[in-house]
């Protein structure tokens, strides 16, 4: 694309030397710039891209986009903008021929539930003849085309490139998880959303946002700014969880019509006559378009919320109730979201991504309501992330489990023992018994917790203790098949470890 055409996507404060240069690619990392590329100097939390303009030019950049032109060599083409990240998002959308202009795009934001909701919406779209590309925490995929997910929502240049690839590959709709980081950093500003979904807001990412107010403000950008009606997409909708404490604020701030959902009858979309077990959920869906029966293999009240959000989205997109219900019934298993590890021992072994206090509490409350014997929970907290949630999660696991096994998650560059000590403090504050291997070897007689720093060891020990009727929850890593120690990723999959431990007992399937 010619630079003179690409610049039309933004409103620069100044442009010098811009003419008919052919732009071959978009880059924000100076180390990978290719000849004919357009380099965006981004001000990051660690480094300022303006420092690397010289390297980008050496590697063949045709022009640069900057906030501060003082670093640009005299005579070199540049475009000065107020916000380089915003400019990059808008220009990336233009460079990749506006991928989401002509297909329905659903953006899902919230602390928990985004991934499961995306799979459910994919199922609803499929039941309505829409082949959806799904971009999120687990992967970026379209049918058999699967790309690894580096972030829940990738940087704008990668995001627009991926969506163009998938639409050219046959996608007729897009469902994407929209992280608070991506909203704050303008990664999705070049996207043309049809529906924005708000699932909930609970403590997470405060290492980045600093406060819940700032966290909410980032989420609100989707509803206050990116759902503004346009000539391209004049009919836009917001889908909002009215039961969440922040839901009313999101609904109030939304710049387009709002469809609410709720477990109670206050939501536009809600459910009645609910039946729930470890085998799934069934009942009736009440919507403004009528009432219809539904059933799902998903488990628990938190998944009922995910179902309701997907149903409200289907309604917002104008799909018939019958196909919405069929989409819910036929959805695929969601990797690492209460994913069952099959066995012949009568033990319910589940792997779940719950890595926040709210998510862990939701999962454990659900399992508590459905249990027939004990709950044994293995969990930890990630390093280089919000430290404040660690004792909170320790307290939740200790309170809602018969045995909480505190171990490592992804310690990253922190010392695992220091993370564990902070988690342990929350469990210890409950006054429950702290076991060691010797006392636990005598049997689990009292509600309590134990510290087992090595995650493989912790999973093996817990499954060795489980009896028929017990539920074992392996929480925190879900679909992840790695453990980050220092800055290195090591292969590690909770599902594989659980299957190996069950096999030692002769019970793996």
mmCIF file of C-alpha atoms in Angstrom, residues 21 31 70 181 187 314 408 432 450:
data_model
loop_
_atom_site.group_PDB
_atom_site.id
_atom_site.type_symbol
_atom_site.label_atom_id
_atom_site.label_comp_id
_atom_site.label_asym_id
_atom_site.label_seq_id
_atom_site.Cartn_x
_atom_site.Cartn_y
_atom_site.Cartn_z
ATOM 1 C CA UNK A 21 6.452 5.158 -1.095
ATOM 2 C CA UNK A 31 15.132 -5.626 15.045
ATOM 3 C CA UNK A 70 13.336 15.082 17.510
ATOM 4 C CA UNK A 181 -4.302 -4.574 28.251
ATOM 5 C CA UNK A 187 -4.579 -2.736 20.055
ATOM 6 C CA UNK A 314 -26.905 -14.640 19.542
ATOM 7 C CA UNK A 408 4.020 -23.491 42.182
ATOM 8 C CA UNK A 432 -7.224 -24.879 59.724
ATOM 9 C CA UNK A 450 -0.199 -28.645 52.833
#
